[in-house]
């Protein structure tokens, strides 16, 4: 690691096995911990049952409460959006744990394996996240960030966001597996078997070599790598064509708009409309800061 580089370690878990002994270890090595929780027990149980088919919600909450006793280790909560859950209820339930950050993730999907929708003519995921935005905004006493929404605000004003799911900046993250192998973003596994495999490891290769790997270079080309519809889209600086795995089809690779295109457009319009209502012009801000 070059001198002057600061490494931040963060671990993501369902929280069920967190204990004081683990937290002692994380404290010793300065590892922050994020917990995956999709909302109240009924919501979380839809996708996060234990191997024995039982609810893991109570154990996850116990783990979060333990983490809250050492706030310096608490990195935040991660929820995957499920249209069957109520967005305001999910937000408020997660916010009650006072996390520094709530991350909402759209479900893994590609054009060959599209996301579940009740009515394909409605941008249901965009509506769902817009309700989260309204709920978040309505309670200014909350101190937490909702990363996807803050990034839409930041990117709308010409500031680089913090997630690789939005915007045009080249992503700079790789995944290091527990055996030392270096892989591309692990969600690419949802695209096809081996999509994230690079054939590199930390014992023989540098991160610079990883970033120059052909499989990662297709993430470095910003606007030029996008589908024509995205290149001409008025929201492209904020949306960036969506998250790479969500663009994939077997026929055209990654040169498609996101499977969440209509949802992203709806959400960005909603957030920018709200900013305008508060007297702020996103386009003027973006122009003046570019
Ligand atoms: S995915 Fe849709 S909203 Fe996003 S840049 Fe492409 S066309 Fe625009």
Tab-separated table of C-alpha atoms and ligand atoms in Angstrom:
chain	number	residue	atom	x	y	z
A	1	UNK	CA	0.000	0.000	0.000
A	2	UNK	CA	1.599	3.363	-1.007
A	3	UNK	CA	2.545	5.619	1.891
A	4	UNK	CA	-0.064	8.288	2.571
A	5	UNK	CA	-2.876	5.848	1.733
A	6	UNK	CA	-5.388	5.496	4.486
A	7	UNK	CA	-7.140	2.139	4.695
A	8	UNK	CA	-10.577	1.893	6.255
A	9	UNK	CA	-11.836	-1.571	7.072
A	10	UNK	CA	-15.527	-2.266	7.096
A	11	UNK	CA	-17.372	-5.524	7.520
A	12	UNK	CA	-20.967	-6.259	6.507
A	13	UNK	CA	-22.916	-8.842	8.470
A	14	UNK	CA	-26.480	-9.876	9.285
A	15	UNK	CA	-25.491	-9.139	12.890
A	16	UNK	CA	-26.793	-12.383	14.351
A	17	UNK	CA	-23.404	-13.628	15.596
A	18	UNK	CA	-22.035	-10.331	16.930
A	19	UNK	CA	-20.689	-10.662	20.451
A	20	UNK	CA	-18.521	-8.619	22.814
A	21	UNK	CA	-15.568	-10.836	21.916
A	22	UNK	CA	-16.003	-10.033	18.203
A	23	UNK	CA	-16.405	-6.331	18.946
A	24	UNK	CA	-13.214	-6.390	21.041
A	25	UNK	CA	-11.413	-7.826	18.022
A	26	UNK	CA	-12.953	-5.258	15.631
A	27	UNK	CA	-11.976	-2.482	18.017
A	28	UNK	CA	-8.402	-3.772	18.164
A	29	UNK	CA	-8.093	-3.757	14.339
A	30	UNK	CA	-10.318	-0.698	13.774
A	31	UNK	CA	-12.904	-2.553	11.703
A	32	UNK	CA	-16.254	-0.780	11.396
A	33	UNK	CA	-19.346	-2.970	11.130
A	34	UNK	CA	-22.438	-2.526	8.977
A	35	UNK	CA	-25.529	-4.657	9.548
A	36	UNK	CA	-27.945	-5.850	6.867
A	37	UNK	CA	-31.547	-5.528	8.021
A	38	UNK	CA	-34.490	-5.033	5.654
A	39	UNK	CA	-36.839	-3.449	8.200
A	40	UNK	CA	-39.148	-4.618	10.994
A	41	UNK	CA	-39.206	-8.392	11.671
A	42	UNK	CA	-42.060	-9.089	9.233
A	43	UNK	CA	-40.150	-7.279	6.457
A	44	UNK	CA	-36.760	-8.762	7.337
A	45	UNK	CA	-38.167	-12.295	7.448
A	46	UNK	CA	-39.144	-12.187	3.774
A	47	UNK	CA	-35.535	-12.821	2.692
A	48	UNK	CA	-33.421	-13.243	5.818
A	49	UNK	CA	-34.552	-16.430	7.569
A	50	UNK	CA	-31.912	-18.548	9.326
A	51	UNK	CA	-30.677	-21.827	7.782
A	52	UNK	CA	-33.305	-23.566	9.916
A	53	UNK	CA	-36.003	-21.352	8.369
A	54	UNK	CA	-36.522	-19.291	11.525
A	55	UNK	CA	-36.659	-15.517	11.884
A	56	UNK	CA	-33.229	-13.929	12.351
A	57	UNK	CA	-34.683	-10.515	13.220
A	58	UNK	CA	-34.375	-10.741	17.017
A	59	UNK	CA	-30.738	-11.886	16.784
A	60	UNK	CA	-29.954	-9.114	14.298
A	61	UNK	CA	-31.496	-6.487	16.598
A	62	UNK	CA	-29.511	-7.874	19.537
A	63	UNK	CA	-26.345	-7.514	17.428
A	64	UNK	CA	-27.236	-3.930	16.470
A	65	UNK	CA	-27.899	-2.995	20.100
A	66	UNK	CA	-24.501	-4.440	21.014
A	67	UNK	CA	-22.899	-2.363	18.255
A	68	UNK	CA	-24.663	0.752	19.483
A	69	UNK	CA	-22.838	0.341	22.795
A	70	UNK	CA	-19.639	1.053	20.789
A	71	UNK	CA	-20.768	3.726	18.326
A	72	UNK	CA	-17.272	4.153	16.895
A	73	UNK	CA	-17.684	0.679	15.338
A	74	UNK	CA	-21.219	1.182	13.979
A	75	UNK	CA	-20.938	1.845	10.208
A	76	UNK	CA	-24.666	1.772	9.469
A	77	UNK	CA	-27.556	-0.353	8.231
A	78	UNK	CA	-28.193	-1.821	4.785
A	79	UNK	CA	-31.679	-2.685	3.553
A	80	UNK	CA	-32.651	-4.246	0.241
A	81	UNK	CA	-35.791	-2.680	-1.203
A	82	UNK	CA	-38.812	-5.005	-1.319
A	83	UNK	CA	-41.991	-3.529	-2.771
A	84	UNK	CA	-44.022	-5.663	-0.354
A	85	UNK	CA	-42.686	-3.594	2.555
A	86	UNK	CA	-43.911	-0.138	3.493
A	87	UNK	CA	-41.108	2.380	2.740
A	88	UNK	CA	-41.920	4.819	5.559
A	89	UNK	CA	-42.229	1.987	8.077
A	90	UNK	CA	-38.904	0.485	6.964
A	91	UNK	CA	-37.141	3.861	7.106
A	92	UNK	CA	-38.497	4.781	10.525
A	93	UNK	CA	-37.741	1.357	11.977
A	94	UNK	CA	-34.113	1.520	10.806
A	95	UNK	CA	-33.770	5.187	11.825
A	96	UNK	CA	-34.806	4.285	15.402
A	97	UNK	CA	-31.425	2.529	15.794
A	98	UNK	CA	-29.740	5.918	15.156
A	99	UNK	CA	-27.302	4.550	12.544
A	100	UNK	CA	-24.867	7.014	10.945
A	101	UNK	CA	-25.956	5.794	7.494
A	102	UNK	CA	-28.844	3.855	6.005
A	103	UNK	CA	-28.042	2.268	2.658
A	104	UNK	CA	-30.927	1.131	0.477
A	105	UNK	CA	-30.043	-1.318	-2.273
A	106	UNK	CA	-32.175	-2.164	-5.291
A	107	UNK	CA	-32.542	-5.943	-5.716
A	108	UNK	CA	-30.060	-7.697	-8.001
A	109	UNK	CA	-31.542	-7.873	-11.484
A	110	UNK	CA	-30.537	-7.813	-15.157
A	111	UNK	CA	-32.464	-7.445	-18.413
A	112	UNK	CA	-32.488	-11.240	-18.652
A	113	UNK	CA	-33.699	-11.611	-15.069
A	114	UNK	CA	-35.710	-8.427	-14.417
A	115	UNK	CA	-36.849	-7.288	-10.976
A	116	UNK	CA	-40.233	-8.293	-9.623
A	117	UNK	CA	-42.909	-5.679	-10.345
A	118	UNK	CA	-46.629	-5.610	-9.612
A	119	UNK	CA	-47.316	-3.278	-12.546
A	120	UNK	CA	-44.485	-2.994	-15.099
A	121	UNK	CA	-45.915	0.311	-16.408
A	122	UNK	CA	-45.315	2.012	-13.028
A	123	UNK	CA	-41.845	2.997	-11.686
A	124	UNK	CA	-42.587	1.189	-8.424
A	125	UNK	CA	-39.022	1.194	-7.090
A	126	UNK	CA	-38.707	4.911	-7.826
A	127	UNK	CA	-41.978	5.576	-6.019
A	128	UNK	CA	-40.838	3.439	-3.081
A	129	UNK	CA	-37.555	5.337	-2.698
A	130	UNK	CA	-39.350	8.675	-3.173
A	131	UNK	CA	-41.499	7.835	-0.155
A	132	UNK	CA	-38.318	7.094	1.792
A	133	UNK	CA	-37.010	10.511	0.720
A	134	UNK	CA	-40.188	12.282	1.881
A	135	UNK	CA	-40.096	10.417	5.204
A	136	UNK	CA	-36.416	11.201	5.728
A	137	UNK	CA	-36.875	14.870	4.841
A	138	UNK	CA	-39.929	15.272	7.071
A	139	UNK	CA	-37.900	14.526	10.195
A	140	UNK	CA	-34.970	16.962	10.320
A	141	UNK	CA	-34.126	15.760	13.821
A	142	UNK	CA	-32.696	12.606	12.249
A	143	UNK	CA	-28.920	12.804	11.932
A	144	UNK	CA	-28.405	9.817	9.658
A	145	UNK	CA	-27.550	9.889	5.978
A	146	UNK	CA	-29.562	7.915	3.420
A	147	UNK	CA	-26.690	7.303	1.055
A	148	UNK	CA	-28.536	6.872	-2.250
A	149	UNK	CA	-30.596	10.019	-1.661
A	150	UNK	CA	-27.677	12.122	-0.450
A	151	UNK	CA	-25.756	11.072	-3.537
A	152	UNK	CA	-28.596	12.210	-5.807
A	153	UNK	CA	-28.513	15.596	-4.058
A	154	UNK	CA	-24.694	15.761	-4.303
A	155	UNK	CA	-24.536	14.684	-7.949
A	156	UNK	CA	-27.348	17.113	-8.824
A	157	UNK	CA	-25.098	19.887	-7.573
A	158	UNK	CA	-22.027	18.655	-9.445
A	159	UNK	CA	-20.355	17.043	-6.445
A	160	UNK	CA	-19.063	13.484	-6.699
A	161	UNK	CA	-21.208	10.971	-4.825
A	162	UNK	CA	-19.987	8.219	-2.540
A	163	UNK	CA	-21.568	5.110	-4.097
A	164	UNK	CA	-20.698	3.383	-7.350
A	165	UNK	CA	-24.347	2.783	-8.170
A	166	UNK	CA	-24.870	6.374	-9.386
A	167	UNK	CA	-22.956	9.029	-11.319
A	168	UNK	CA	-20.332	8.842	-14.049
A	169	UNK	CA	-17.133	8.773	-11.979
A	170	UNK	CA	-15.142	5.561	-12.489
A	171	UNK	CA	-15.635	3.166	-9.582
A	172	UNK	CA	-12.453	2.443	-7.658
A	173	UNK	CA	-13.469	-0.531	-5.556
A	174	UNK	CA	-12.483	-4.172	-5.741
A	175	UNK	CA	-13.384	-7.058	-3.462
A	176	UNK	CA	-10.734	-9.065	-1.592
A	177	UNK	CA	-11.991	-12.544	-0.810
A	178	UNK	CA	-10.954	-14.302	2.406
A	179	UNK	CA	-8.420	-16.425	0.448
A	180	UNK	CA	-6.699	-13.259	-0.823
A	181	UNK	CA	-8.113	-13.318	-4.354
A	182	UNK	CA	-8.967	-9.921	-5.836
A	183	UNK	CA	-12.317	-9.757	-7.603
A	184	UNK	CA	-14.458	-7.180	-9.333
A	185	UNK	CA	-17.540	-5.927	-7.540
A	186	UNK	CA	-19.128	-9.081	-6.080
A	187	UNK	CA	-22.661	-8.195	-7.200
A	188	UNK	CA	-21.468	-8.949	-10.765
A	189	UNK	CA	-21.977	-12.585	-9.774
A	190	UNK	CA	-25.678	-11.938	-10.207
A	191	UNK	CA	-24.956	-11.269	-13.912
A	192	UNK	CA	-23.284	-14.560	-14.775
A	193	UNK	CA	-21.043	-17.157	-13.184
A	194	UNK	CA	-17.431	-15.934	-13.071
A	195	UNK	CA	-18.284	-12.318	-14.068
A	196	UNK	CA	-16.414	-10.960	-11.048
A	197	UNK	CA	-13.418	-13.352	-11.345
A	198	UNK	CA	-10.121	-11.616	-12.278
A	199	UNK	CA	-7.529	-14.339	-11.647
A	200	UNK	CA	-5.547	-11.989	-9.365
A	201	UNK	CA	-4.596	-12.175	-5.698
A	202	UNK	CA	-3.044	-9.904	-3.076
A	203	UNK	CA	0.067	-12.114	-2.821
A	204	UNK	CA	1.179	-11.664	-6.452
A	205	UNK	CA	-0.648	-8.627	-7.834
A	206	UNK	CA	-1.037	-4.953	-7.020
A	207	UNK	CA	-4.319	-3.049	-6.906
A	208	UNK	CA	-3.049	-1.023	-9.887
A	209	UNK	CA	-2.886	-4.272	-11.865
A	210	UNK	CA	-6.434	-5.028	-10.775
A	211	UNK	CA	-7.723	-1.629	-11.905
A	212	UNK	CA	-6.112	-2.162	-15.344
A	213	UNK	CA	-7.740	-5.592	-15.759
A	214	UNK	CA	-9.948	-5.657	-18.895
A	215	UNK	CA	-12.972	-6.697	-16.831
A	216	UNK	CA	-12.655	-3.584	-14.671
A	217	UNK	CA	-11.639	-1.196	-17.432
A	218	UNK	CA	-15.123	-1.333	-18.915
A	219	UNK	CA	-16.205	0.453	-15.744
A	220	UNK	CA	-13.717	3.297	-16.330
A	221	UNK	CA	-15.087	4.799	-19.526
A	222	UNK	CA	-17.887	6.916	-18.063
A	223	UNK	CA	-20.303	8.356	-20.606
A	224	UNK	CA	-18.683	6.577	-23.587
A	225	UNK	CA	-19.448	3.127	-22.153
A	226	UNK	CA	-23.176	3.834	-21.879
A	227	UNK	CA	-26.098	2.974	-24.139
A	228	UNK	CA	-27.258	5.675	-26.578
A	229	UNK	CA	-30.400	6.352	-24.541
A	230	UNK	CA	-28.259	7.083	-21.474
A	231	UNK	CA	-25.747	9.255	-23.355
A	232	UNK	CA	-28.641	11.487	-24.410
A	233	UNK	CA	-30.492	11.391	-21.109
A	234	UNK	CA	-30.831	14.714	-19.199
A	235	UNK	CA	-30.255	12.829	-15.926
A	236	UNK	CA	-27.088	10.999	-16.950
A	237	UNK	CA	-24.725	13.023	-14.734
A	238	UNK	CA	-26.704	11.918	-11.706
A	239	UNK	CA	-27.864	8.465	-12.758
A	240	UNK	CA	-24.747	7.407	-14.668
A	241	UNK	CA	-26.757	4.710	-16.445
A	242	UNK	CA	-27.413	2.910	-13.171
A	243	UNK	CA	-25.455	0.244	-11.368
A	244	UNK	CA	-23.308	-1.897	-13.705
A	245	UNK	CA	-24.958	-5.299	-13.004
A	246	UNK	CA	-28.395	-3.753	-13.531
A	247	UNK	CA	-27.423	-2.805	-17.115
A	248	UNK	CA	-26.487	-6.297	-18.251
A	249	UNK	CA	-28.146	-8.395	-20.946
A	250	UNK	CA	-26.681	-11.472	-22.633
A	251	UNK	CA	-27.396	-9.843	-26.009
A	252	UNK	CA	-25.719	-6.445	-25.452
A	253	UNK	CA	-23.506	-6.844	-22.393
A	254	UNK	CA	-23.472	-3.677	-20.261
A	255	UNK	CA	-24.534	-1.307	-23.061
A	256	UNK	CA	-28.141	-0.970	-21.895
A	257	UNK	CA	-29.952	1.503	-19.669
A	258	UNK	CA	-30.482	0.128	-16.167
A	259	UNK	CA	-33.398	-2.254	-15.620
A	260	UNK	CA	-34.381	0.425	-13.082
A	261	UNK	CA	-34.225	3.243	-15.683
A	262	UNK	CA	-37.800	4.481	-15.158
A	263	UNK	CA	-37.393	4.188	-11.374
A	264	UNK	CA	-34.142	6.159	-11.349
A	265	UNK	CA	-35.607	8.870	-13.553
A	266	UNK	CA	-38.688	9.116	-11.304
A	267	UNK	CA	-36.577	9.282	-8.136
A	268	UNK	CA	-34.131	11.862	-9.516
A	269	UNK	CA	-37.024	14.036	-10.745
A	270	UNK	CA	-38.654	13.704	-7.318
A	271	UNK	CA	-35.529	14.693	-5.384
A	272	UNK	CA	-34.673	17.560	-7.732
A	273	UNK	CA	-38.303	18.766	-7.639
A	274	UNK	CA	-38.136	18.813	-3.852
A	275	UNK	CA	-34.855	20.737	-3.944
A	276	UNK	CA	-36.468	23.333	-6.210
A	277	UNK	CA	-39.399	23.664	-3.801
A	278	UNK	CA	-36.810	24.575	-1.181
A	279	UNK	CA	-35.501	27.338	-3.427
A	280	UNK	CA	-32.499	25.502	-4.847
A	281	UNK	CA	-31.864	25.013	-8.556
A	282	UNK	CA	-29.894	21.791	-9.068
A	283	UNK	CA	-28.956	22.606	-12.652
A	284	UNK	CA	-27.631	26.079	-11.769
A	285	UNK	CA	-25.630	24.546	-8.909
A	286	UNK	CA	-24.245	21.816	-11.149
A	287	UNK	CA	-23.276	24.327	-13.846
A	288	UNK	CA	-21.616	26.740	-11.452
A	289	UNK	CA	-19.567	23.997	-9.797
A	290	UNK	CA	-18.497	22.252	-13.036
B	1	LIG	S1	-30.634	4.477	-16.974
B	1	LIG	FE1	-32.361	5.755	-17.662
B	1	LIG	S2	-32.384	7.493	-16.227
B	1	LIG	FE2	-30.370	6.520	-16.086
B	1	LIG	S3	-29.041	7.640	-17.516
B	1	LIG	FE3	-29.877	5.842	-18.595
B	1	LIG	S4	-31.688	6.628	-19.628
B	1	LIG	FE4	-31.185	8.123	-18.019
